[in-house]
PDB file of C-alpha atoms in Angstrom:
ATOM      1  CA  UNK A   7     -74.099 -69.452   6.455  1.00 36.00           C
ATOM      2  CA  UNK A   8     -72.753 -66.109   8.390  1.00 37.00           C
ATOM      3  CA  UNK A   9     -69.454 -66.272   9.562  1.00 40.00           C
ATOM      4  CA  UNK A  10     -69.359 -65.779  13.557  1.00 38.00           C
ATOM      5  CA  UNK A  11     -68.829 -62.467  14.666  1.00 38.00           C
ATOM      6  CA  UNK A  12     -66.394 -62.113  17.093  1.00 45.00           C
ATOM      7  CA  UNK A  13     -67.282 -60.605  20.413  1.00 50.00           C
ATOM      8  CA  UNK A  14     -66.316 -56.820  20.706  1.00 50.00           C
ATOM      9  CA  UNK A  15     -64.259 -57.727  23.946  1.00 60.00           C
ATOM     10  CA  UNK A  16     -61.765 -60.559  21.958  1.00 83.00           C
ATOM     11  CA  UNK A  17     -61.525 -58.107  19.420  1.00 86.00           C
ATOM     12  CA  UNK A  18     -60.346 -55.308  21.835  1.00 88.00           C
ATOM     13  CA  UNK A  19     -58.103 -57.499  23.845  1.00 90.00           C
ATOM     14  CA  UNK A  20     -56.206 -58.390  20.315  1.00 92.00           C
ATOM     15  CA  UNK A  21     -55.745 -55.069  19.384  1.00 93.00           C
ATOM     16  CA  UNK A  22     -54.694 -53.988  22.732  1.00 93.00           C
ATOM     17  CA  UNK A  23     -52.128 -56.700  22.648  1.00 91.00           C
ATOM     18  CA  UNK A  24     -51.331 -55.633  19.461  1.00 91.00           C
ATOM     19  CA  UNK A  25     -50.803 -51.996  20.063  1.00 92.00           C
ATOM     20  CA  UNK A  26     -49.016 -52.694  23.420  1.00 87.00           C
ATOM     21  CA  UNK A  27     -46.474 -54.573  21.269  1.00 82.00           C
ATOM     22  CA  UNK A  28     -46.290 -52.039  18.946  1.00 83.00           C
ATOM     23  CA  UNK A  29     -45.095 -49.001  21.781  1.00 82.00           C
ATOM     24  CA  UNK A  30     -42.556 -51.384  23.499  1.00 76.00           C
ATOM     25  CA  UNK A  31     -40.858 -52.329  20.310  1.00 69.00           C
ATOM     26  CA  UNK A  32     -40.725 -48.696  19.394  1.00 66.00           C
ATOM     27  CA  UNK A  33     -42.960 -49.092  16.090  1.00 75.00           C
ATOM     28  CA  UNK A  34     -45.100 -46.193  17.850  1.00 78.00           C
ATOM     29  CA  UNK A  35     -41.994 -43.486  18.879  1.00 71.00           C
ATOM     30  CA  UNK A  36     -42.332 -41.710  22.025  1.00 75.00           C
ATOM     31  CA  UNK A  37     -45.096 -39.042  22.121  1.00 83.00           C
ATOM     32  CA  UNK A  38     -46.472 -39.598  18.722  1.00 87.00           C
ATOM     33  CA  UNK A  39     -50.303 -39.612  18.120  1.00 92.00           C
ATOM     34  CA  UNK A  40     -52.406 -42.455  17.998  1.00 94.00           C
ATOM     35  CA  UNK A  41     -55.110 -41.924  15.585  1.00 93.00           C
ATOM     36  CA  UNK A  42     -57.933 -44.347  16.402  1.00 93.00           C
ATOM     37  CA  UNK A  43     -59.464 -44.296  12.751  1.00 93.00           C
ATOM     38  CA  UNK A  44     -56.070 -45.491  11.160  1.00 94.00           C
ATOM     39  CA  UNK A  45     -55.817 -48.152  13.720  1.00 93.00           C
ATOM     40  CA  UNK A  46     -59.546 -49.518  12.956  1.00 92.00           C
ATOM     41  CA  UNK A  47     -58.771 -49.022   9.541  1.00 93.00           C
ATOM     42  CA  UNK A  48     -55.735 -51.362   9.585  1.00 91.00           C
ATOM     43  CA  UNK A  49     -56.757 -53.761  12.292  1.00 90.00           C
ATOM     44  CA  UNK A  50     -60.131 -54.214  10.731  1.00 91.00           C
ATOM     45  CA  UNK A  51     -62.215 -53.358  13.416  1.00 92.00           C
ATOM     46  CA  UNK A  52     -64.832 -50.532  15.340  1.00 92.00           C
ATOM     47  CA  UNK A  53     -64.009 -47.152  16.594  1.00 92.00           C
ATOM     48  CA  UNK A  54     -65.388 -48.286  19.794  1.00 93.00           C
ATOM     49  CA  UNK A  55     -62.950 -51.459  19.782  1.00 94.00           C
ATOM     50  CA  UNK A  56     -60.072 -49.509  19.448  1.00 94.00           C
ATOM     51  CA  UNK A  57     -61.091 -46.887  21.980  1.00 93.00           C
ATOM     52  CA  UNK A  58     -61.662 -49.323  24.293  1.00 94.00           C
ATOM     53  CA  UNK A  59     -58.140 -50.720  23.761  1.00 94.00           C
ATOM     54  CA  UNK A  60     -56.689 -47.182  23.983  1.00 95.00           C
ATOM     55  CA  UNK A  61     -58.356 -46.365  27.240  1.00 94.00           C
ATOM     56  CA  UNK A  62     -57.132 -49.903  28.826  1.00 93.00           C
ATOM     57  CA  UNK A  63     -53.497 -48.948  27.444  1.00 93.00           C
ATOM     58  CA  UNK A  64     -53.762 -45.613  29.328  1.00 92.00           C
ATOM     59  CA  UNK A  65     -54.719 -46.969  32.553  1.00 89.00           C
ATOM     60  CA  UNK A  66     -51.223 -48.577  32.199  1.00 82.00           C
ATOM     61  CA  UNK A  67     -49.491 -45.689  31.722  1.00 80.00           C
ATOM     62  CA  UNK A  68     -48.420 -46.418  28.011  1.00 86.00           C
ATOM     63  CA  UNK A  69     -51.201 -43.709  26.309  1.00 92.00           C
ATOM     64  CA  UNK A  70     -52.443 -40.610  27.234  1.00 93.00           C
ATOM     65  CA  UNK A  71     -55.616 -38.695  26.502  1.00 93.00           C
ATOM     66  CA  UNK A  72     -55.870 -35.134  26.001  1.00 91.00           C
ATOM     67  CA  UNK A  73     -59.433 -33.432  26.038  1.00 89.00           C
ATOM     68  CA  UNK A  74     -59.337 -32.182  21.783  1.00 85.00           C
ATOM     69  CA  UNK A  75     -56.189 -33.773  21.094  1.00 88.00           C
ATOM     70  CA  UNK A  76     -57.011 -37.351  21.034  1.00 93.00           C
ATOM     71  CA  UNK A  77     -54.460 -40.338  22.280  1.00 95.00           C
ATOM     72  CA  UNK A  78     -51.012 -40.300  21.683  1.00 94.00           C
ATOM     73  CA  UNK A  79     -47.737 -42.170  22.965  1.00 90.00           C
ATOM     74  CA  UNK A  80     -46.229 -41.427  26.319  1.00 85.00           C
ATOM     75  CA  UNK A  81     -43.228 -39.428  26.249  1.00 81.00           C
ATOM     76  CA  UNK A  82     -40.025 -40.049  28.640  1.00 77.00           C
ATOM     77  CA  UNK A  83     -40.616 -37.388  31.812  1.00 79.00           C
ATOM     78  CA  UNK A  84     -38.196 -38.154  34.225  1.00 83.00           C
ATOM     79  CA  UNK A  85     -40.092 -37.025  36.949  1.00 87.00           C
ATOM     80  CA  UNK A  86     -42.325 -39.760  36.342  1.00 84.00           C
ATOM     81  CA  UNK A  87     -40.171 -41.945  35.865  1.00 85.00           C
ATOM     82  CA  UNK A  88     -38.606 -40.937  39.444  1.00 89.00           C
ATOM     83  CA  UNK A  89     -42.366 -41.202  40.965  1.00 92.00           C
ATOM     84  CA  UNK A  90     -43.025 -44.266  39.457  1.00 89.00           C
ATOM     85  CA  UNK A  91     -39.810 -45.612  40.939  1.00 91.00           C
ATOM     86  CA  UNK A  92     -40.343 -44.490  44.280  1.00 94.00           C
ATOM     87  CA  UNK A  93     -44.112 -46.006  44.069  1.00 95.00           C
ATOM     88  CA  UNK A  94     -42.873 -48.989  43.036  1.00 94.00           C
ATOM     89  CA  UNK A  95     -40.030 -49.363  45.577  1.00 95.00           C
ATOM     90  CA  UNK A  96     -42.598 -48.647  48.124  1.00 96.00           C
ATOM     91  CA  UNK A  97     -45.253 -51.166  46.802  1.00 97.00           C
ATOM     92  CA  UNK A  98     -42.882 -54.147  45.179  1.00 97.00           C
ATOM     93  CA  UNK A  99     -40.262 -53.727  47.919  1.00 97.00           C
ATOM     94  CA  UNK A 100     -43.181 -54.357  50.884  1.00 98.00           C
ATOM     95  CA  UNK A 101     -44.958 -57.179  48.603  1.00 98.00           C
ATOM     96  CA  UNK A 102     -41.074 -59.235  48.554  1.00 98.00           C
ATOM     97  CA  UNK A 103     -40.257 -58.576  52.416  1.00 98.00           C
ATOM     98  CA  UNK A 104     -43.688 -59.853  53.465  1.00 98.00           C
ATOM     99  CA  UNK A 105     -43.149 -63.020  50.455  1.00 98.00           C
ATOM    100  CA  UNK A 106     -39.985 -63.515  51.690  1.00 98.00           C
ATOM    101  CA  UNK A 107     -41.051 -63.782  55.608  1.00 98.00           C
ATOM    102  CA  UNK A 108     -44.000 -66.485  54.439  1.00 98.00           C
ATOM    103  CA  UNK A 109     -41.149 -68.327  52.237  1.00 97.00           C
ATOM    104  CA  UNK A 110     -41.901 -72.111  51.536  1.00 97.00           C
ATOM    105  CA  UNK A 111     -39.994 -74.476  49.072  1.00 98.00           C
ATOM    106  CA  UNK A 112     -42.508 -73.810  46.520  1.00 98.00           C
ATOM    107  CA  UNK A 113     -42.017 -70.231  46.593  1.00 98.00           C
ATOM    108  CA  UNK A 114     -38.205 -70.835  46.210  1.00 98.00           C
ATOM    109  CA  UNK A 115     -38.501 -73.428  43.875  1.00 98.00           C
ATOM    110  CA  UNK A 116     -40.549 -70.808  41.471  1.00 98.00           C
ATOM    111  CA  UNK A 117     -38.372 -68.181  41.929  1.00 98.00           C
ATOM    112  CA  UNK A 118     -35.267 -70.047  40.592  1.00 98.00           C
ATOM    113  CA  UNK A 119     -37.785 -71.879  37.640  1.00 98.00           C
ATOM    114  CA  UNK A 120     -38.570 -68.430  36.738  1.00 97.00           C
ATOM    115  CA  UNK A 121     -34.873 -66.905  36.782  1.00 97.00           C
ATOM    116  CA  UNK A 122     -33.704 -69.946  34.586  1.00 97.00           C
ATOM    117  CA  UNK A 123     -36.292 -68.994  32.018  1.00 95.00           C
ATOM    118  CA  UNK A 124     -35.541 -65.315  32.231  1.00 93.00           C
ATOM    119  CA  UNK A 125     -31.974 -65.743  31.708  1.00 93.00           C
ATOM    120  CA  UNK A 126     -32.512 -68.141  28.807  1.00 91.00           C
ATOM    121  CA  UNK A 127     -34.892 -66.135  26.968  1.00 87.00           C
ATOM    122  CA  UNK A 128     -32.263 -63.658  25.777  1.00 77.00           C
ATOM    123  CA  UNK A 129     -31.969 -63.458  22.844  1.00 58.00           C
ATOM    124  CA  UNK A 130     -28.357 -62.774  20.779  1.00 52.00           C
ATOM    125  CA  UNK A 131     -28.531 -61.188  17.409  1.00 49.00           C
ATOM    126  CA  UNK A 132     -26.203 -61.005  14.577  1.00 42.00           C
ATOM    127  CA  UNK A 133     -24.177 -57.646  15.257  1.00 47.00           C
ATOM    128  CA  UNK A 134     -23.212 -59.074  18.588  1.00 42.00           C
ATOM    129  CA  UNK A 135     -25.659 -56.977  20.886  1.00 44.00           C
ATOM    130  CA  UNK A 136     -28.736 -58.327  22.602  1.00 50.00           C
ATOM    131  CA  UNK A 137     -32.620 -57.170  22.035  1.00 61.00           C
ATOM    132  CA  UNK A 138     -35.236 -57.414  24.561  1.00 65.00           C
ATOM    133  CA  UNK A 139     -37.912 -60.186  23.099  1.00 74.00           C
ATOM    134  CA  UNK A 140     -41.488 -60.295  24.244  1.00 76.00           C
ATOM    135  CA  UNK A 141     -40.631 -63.693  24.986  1.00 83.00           C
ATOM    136  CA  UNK A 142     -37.912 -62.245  27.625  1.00 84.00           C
ATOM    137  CA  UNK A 143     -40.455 -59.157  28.836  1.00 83.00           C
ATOM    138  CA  UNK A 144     -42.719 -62.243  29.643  1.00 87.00           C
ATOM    139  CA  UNK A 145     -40.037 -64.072  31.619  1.00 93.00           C
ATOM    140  CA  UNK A 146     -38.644 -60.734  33.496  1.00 91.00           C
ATOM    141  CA  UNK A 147     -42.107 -60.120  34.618  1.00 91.00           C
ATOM    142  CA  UNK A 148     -42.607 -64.145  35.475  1.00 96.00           C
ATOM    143  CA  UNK A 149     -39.819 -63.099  37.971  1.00 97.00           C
ATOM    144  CA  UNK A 150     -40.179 -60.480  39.305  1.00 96.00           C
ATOM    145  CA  UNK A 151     -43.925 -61.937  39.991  1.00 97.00           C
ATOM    146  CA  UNK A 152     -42.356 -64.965  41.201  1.00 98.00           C
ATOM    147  CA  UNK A 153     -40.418 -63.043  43.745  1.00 98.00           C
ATOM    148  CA  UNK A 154     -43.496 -61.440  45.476  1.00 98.00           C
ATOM    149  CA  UNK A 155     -45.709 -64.686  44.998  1.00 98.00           C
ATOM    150  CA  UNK A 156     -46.214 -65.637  49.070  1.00 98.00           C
ATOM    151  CA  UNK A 157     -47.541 -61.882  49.914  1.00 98.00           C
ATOM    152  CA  UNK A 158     -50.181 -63.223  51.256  1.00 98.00           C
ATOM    153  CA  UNK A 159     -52.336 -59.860  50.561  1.00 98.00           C
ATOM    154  CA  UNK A 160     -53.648 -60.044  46.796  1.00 97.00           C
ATOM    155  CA  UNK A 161     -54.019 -56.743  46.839  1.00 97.00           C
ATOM    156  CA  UNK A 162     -50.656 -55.582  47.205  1.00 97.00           C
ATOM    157  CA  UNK A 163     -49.692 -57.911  44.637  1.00 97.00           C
ATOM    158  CA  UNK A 164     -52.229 -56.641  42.096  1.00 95.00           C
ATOM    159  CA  UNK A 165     -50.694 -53.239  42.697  1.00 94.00           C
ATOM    160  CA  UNK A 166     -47.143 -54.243  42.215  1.00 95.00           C
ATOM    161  CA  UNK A 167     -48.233 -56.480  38.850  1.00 91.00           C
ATOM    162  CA  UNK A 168     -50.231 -52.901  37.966  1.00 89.00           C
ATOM    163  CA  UNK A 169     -46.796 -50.503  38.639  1.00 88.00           C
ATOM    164  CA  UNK A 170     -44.375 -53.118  36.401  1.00 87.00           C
ATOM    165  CA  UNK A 171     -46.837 -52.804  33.883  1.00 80.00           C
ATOM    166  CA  UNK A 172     -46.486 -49.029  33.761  1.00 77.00           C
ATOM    167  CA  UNK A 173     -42.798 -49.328  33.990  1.00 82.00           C
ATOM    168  CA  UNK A 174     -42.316 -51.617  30.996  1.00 76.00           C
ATOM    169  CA  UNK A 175     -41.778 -48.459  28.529  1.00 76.00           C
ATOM    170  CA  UNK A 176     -39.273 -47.295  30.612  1.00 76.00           C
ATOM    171  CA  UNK A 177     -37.586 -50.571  31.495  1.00 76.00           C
ATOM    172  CA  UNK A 178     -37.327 -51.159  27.989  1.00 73.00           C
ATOM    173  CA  UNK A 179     -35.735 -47.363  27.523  1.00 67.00           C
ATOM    174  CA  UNK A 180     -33.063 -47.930  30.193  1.00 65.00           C
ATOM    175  CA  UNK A 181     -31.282 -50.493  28.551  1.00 56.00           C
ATOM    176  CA  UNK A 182     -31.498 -49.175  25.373  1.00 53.00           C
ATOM    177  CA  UNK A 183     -28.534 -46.640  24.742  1.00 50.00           C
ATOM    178  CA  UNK A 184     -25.209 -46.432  25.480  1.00 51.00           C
ATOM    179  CA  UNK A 185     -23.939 -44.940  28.582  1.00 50.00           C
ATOM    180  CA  UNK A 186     -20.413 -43.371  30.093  1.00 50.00           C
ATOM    181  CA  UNK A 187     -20.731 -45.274  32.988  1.00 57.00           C
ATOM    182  CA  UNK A 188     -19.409 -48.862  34.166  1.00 57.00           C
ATOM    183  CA  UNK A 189     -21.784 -51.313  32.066  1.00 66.00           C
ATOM    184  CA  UNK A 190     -24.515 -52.124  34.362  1.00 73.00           C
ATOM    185  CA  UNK A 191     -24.566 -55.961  35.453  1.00 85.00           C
ATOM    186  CA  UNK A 192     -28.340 -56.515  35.051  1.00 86.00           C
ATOM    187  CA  UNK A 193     -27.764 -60.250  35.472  1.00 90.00           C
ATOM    188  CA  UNK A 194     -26.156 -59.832  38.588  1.00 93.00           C
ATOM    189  CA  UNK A 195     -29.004 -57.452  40.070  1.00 95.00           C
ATOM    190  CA  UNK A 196     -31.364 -60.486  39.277  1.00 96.00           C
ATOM    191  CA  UNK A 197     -29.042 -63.243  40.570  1.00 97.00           C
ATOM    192  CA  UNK A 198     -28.928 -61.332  44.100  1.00 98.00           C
ATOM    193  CA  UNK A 199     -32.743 -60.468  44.385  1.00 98.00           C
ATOM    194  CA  UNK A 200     -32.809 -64.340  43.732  1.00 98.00           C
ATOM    195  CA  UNK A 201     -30.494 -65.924  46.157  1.00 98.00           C
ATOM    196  CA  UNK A 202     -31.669 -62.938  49.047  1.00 98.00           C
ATOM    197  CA  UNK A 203     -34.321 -64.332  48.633  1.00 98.00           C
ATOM    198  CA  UNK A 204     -33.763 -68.098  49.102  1.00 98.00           C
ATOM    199  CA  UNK A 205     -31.707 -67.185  51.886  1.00 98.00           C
ATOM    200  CA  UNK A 206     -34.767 -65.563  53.264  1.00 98.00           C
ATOM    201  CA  UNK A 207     -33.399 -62.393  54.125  1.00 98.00           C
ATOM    202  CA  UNK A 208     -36.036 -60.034  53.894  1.00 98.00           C
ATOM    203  CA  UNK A 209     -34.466 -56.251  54.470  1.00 97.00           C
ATOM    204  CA  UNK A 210     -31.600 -57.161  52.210  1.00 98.00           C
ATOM    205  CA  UNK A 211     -33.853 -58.136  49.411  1.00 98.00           C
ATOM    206  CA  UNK A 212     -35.761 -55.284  49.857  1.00 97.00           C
ATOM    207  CA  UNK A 213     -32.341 -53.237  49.858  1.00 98.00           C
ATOM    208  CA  UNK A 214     -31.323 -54.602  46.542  1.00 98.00           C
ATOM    209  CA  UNK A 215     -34.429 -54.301  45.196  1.00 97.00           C
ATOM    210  CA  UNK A 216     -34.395 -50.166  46.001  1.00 96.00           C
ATOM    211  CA  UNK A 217     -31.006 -50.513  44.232  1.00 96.00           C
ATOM    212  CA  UNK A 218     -32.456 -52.677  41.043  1.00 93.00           C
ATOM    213  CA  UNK A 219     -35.144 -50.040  40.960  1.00 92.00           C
ATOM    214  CA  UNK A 220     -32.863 -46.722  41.240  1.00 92.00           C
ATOM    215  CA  UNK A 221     -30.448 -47.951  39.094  1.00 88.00           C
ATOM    216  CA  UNK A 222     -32.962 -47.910  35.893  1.00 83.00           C
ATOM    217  CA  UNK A 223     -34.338 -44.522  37.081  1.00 84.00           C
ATOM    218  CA  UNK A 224     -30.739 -43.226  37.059  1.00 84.00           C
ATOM    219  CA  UNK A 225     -30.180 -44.883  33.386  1.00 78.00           C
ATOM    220  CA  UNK A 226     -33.130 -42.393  32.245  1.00 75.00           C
ATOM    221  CA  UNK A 227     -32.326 -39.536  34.137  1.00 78.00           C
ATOM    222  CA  UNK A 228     -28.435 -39.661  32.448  1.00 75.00           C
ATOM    223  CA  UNK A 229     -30.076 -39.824  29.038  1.00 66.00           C
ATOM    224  CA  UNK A 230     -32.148 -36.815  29.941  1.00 65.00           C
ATOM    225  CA  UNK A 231     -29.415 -34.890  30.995  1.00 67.00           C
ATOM    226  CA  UNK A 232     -27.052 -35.940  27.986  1.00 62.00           C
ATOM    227  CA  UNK A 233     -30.199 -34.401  25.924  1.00 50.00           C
ATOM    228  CA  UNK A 234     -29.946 -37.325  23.450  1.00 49.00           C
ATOM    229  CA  UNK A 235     -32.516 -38.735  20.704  1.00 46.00           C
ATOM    230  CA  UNK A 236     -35.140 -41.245  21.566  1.00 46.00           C
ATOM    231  CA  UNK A 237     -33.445 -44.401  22.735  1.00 44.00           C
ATOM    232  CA  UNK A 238     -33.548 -47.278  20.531  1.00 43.00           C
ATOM    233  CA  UNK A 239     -36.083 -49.314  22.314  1.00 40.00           C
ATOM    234  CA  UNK A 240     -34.680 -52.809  23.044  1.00 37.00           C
ATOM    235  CA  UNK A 241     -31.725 -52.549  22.304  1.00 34.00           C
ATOM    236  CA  UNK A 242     -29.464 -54.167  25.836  1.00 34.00           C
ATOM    237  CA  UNK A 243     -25.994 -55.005  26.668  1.00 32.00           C
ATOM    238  CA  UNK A 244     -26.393 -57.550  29.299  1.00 36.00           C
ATOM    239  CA  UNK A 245     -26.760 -61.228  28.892  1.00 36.00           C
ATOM    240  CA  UNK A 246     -29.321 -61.366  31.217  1.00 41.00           C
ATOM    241  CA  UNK A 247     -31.754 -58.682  30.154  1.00 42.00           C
ATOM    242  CA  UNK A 248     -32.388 -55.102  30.435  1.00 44.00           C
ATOM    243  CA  UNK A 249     -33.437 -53.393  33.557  1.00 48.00           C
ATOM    244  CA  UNK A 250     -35.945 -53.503  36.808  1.00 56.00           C
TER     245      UNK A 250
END
């Protein structure tokens, strides 16, 4: 008896999830190519599987696709990264001051559910530094979701969901080498979003979220300027987590 064939669309959603992993724990570097025969070769599966993952992962923001020149990484430009920032203030920062003006106890009591499981997902490793875990990517996002959760427009919450996701590579970045400045308190960034929040005060949680935001857009643009090597992805020093 044939074994069942799996359909195309499981398949591509693996190796999506797969590759996605892959880029945010830096196994891919920045701006290297992505060569869709090696990854069918390896993952065991079509061209047109793998294409089809690619072309979801550059929707995100993660790929890119040059006419002759195939799919490769994205690279660090810090003039996306300040775009993307100022979208995402824009966007995120409208979604939590209309969530925060239709504020229930359920709302609240999901924001502080998810903020216990963020902050418990870090993980500590042996050398005394802390590494950002899927497991904790999960939980930041589970947050920062929670925190726009009573927007009652789906739409603008779709869009803010669609902006972290393009963020993540760069989130990941910011926390990821060392800097000359004060250590950044990413825990206490979160901990004030959160309790802004339960105090319902919409403009100030929209102020500190501007401030969350900027401050991982001026982590990158530092790094630029100090013209160093690739970060190494994952790599944070807070107990809390890494960035925006």
């Amino acid at each position: 008896m044939r074994e069942p064939v799996a359909p195309a669309r499981t398949l591509s959603g693996a190796v999506y999830a797969e590759i996605r992993s892959d880029i945010l724990a830096g196994r891919y570097t920045p701006g290297s190519k992505l060569s869709p025969r090696v990854i069918a070769t390896q993952s065991k599966v079509s061209l047109s599987v793998v294409r089809e993952a690619l072309t979801r992962l550059t929707e995100q923001g993660l790929v890119i696709s040059e006419p002759q020149l195939g799919f490769s990484v994205v690279g660090l430009d810090i003039d996306d990264v300040r775009d993307l920032s100022r979208v995402r203030i824009l966007i995120e920062g409208a979604a939590l001051k209309d969530a925060v003006l239709n504020a229930d106890v359920e709302y609240e009591a999901g924001i502080v559910a998810s903020h216990h499981r963020m902050v418990r997902n870090a993980p500590a490793v042996d050398d005394g530094t802390e590494r950002v875990t899927d497991e904790w990517a999960r939980a930041h996002a589970e947050f920062h979701r929670a925190l726009i959760s009573a927007c009652p427009s789906p739409r603008l919450r779709d869009l803010a969901d669609s902006m972290r996701e393009t963020a993540e590579l760069y989130r990941r970045w910011s926390g990821s080498f060392p800097t000359q400045q004060a250590p950044r308190d990413v825990s206490a960034e979160h901990r004030g979003l959160m309790d802004a929040a339960l105090d319902r005060d919409a403009e100030l949680a929209a102020r500190l979220l501007t401030v969350h935001m900027n401050n991982t857009a001026a982590l990158l643009e530092r790094y630029v300027a100090a013209d160093r090597t690739q970060p190494d992805i994952g790599l944070v020093t807070d107990a809390d987590g890494a960035a925006s």
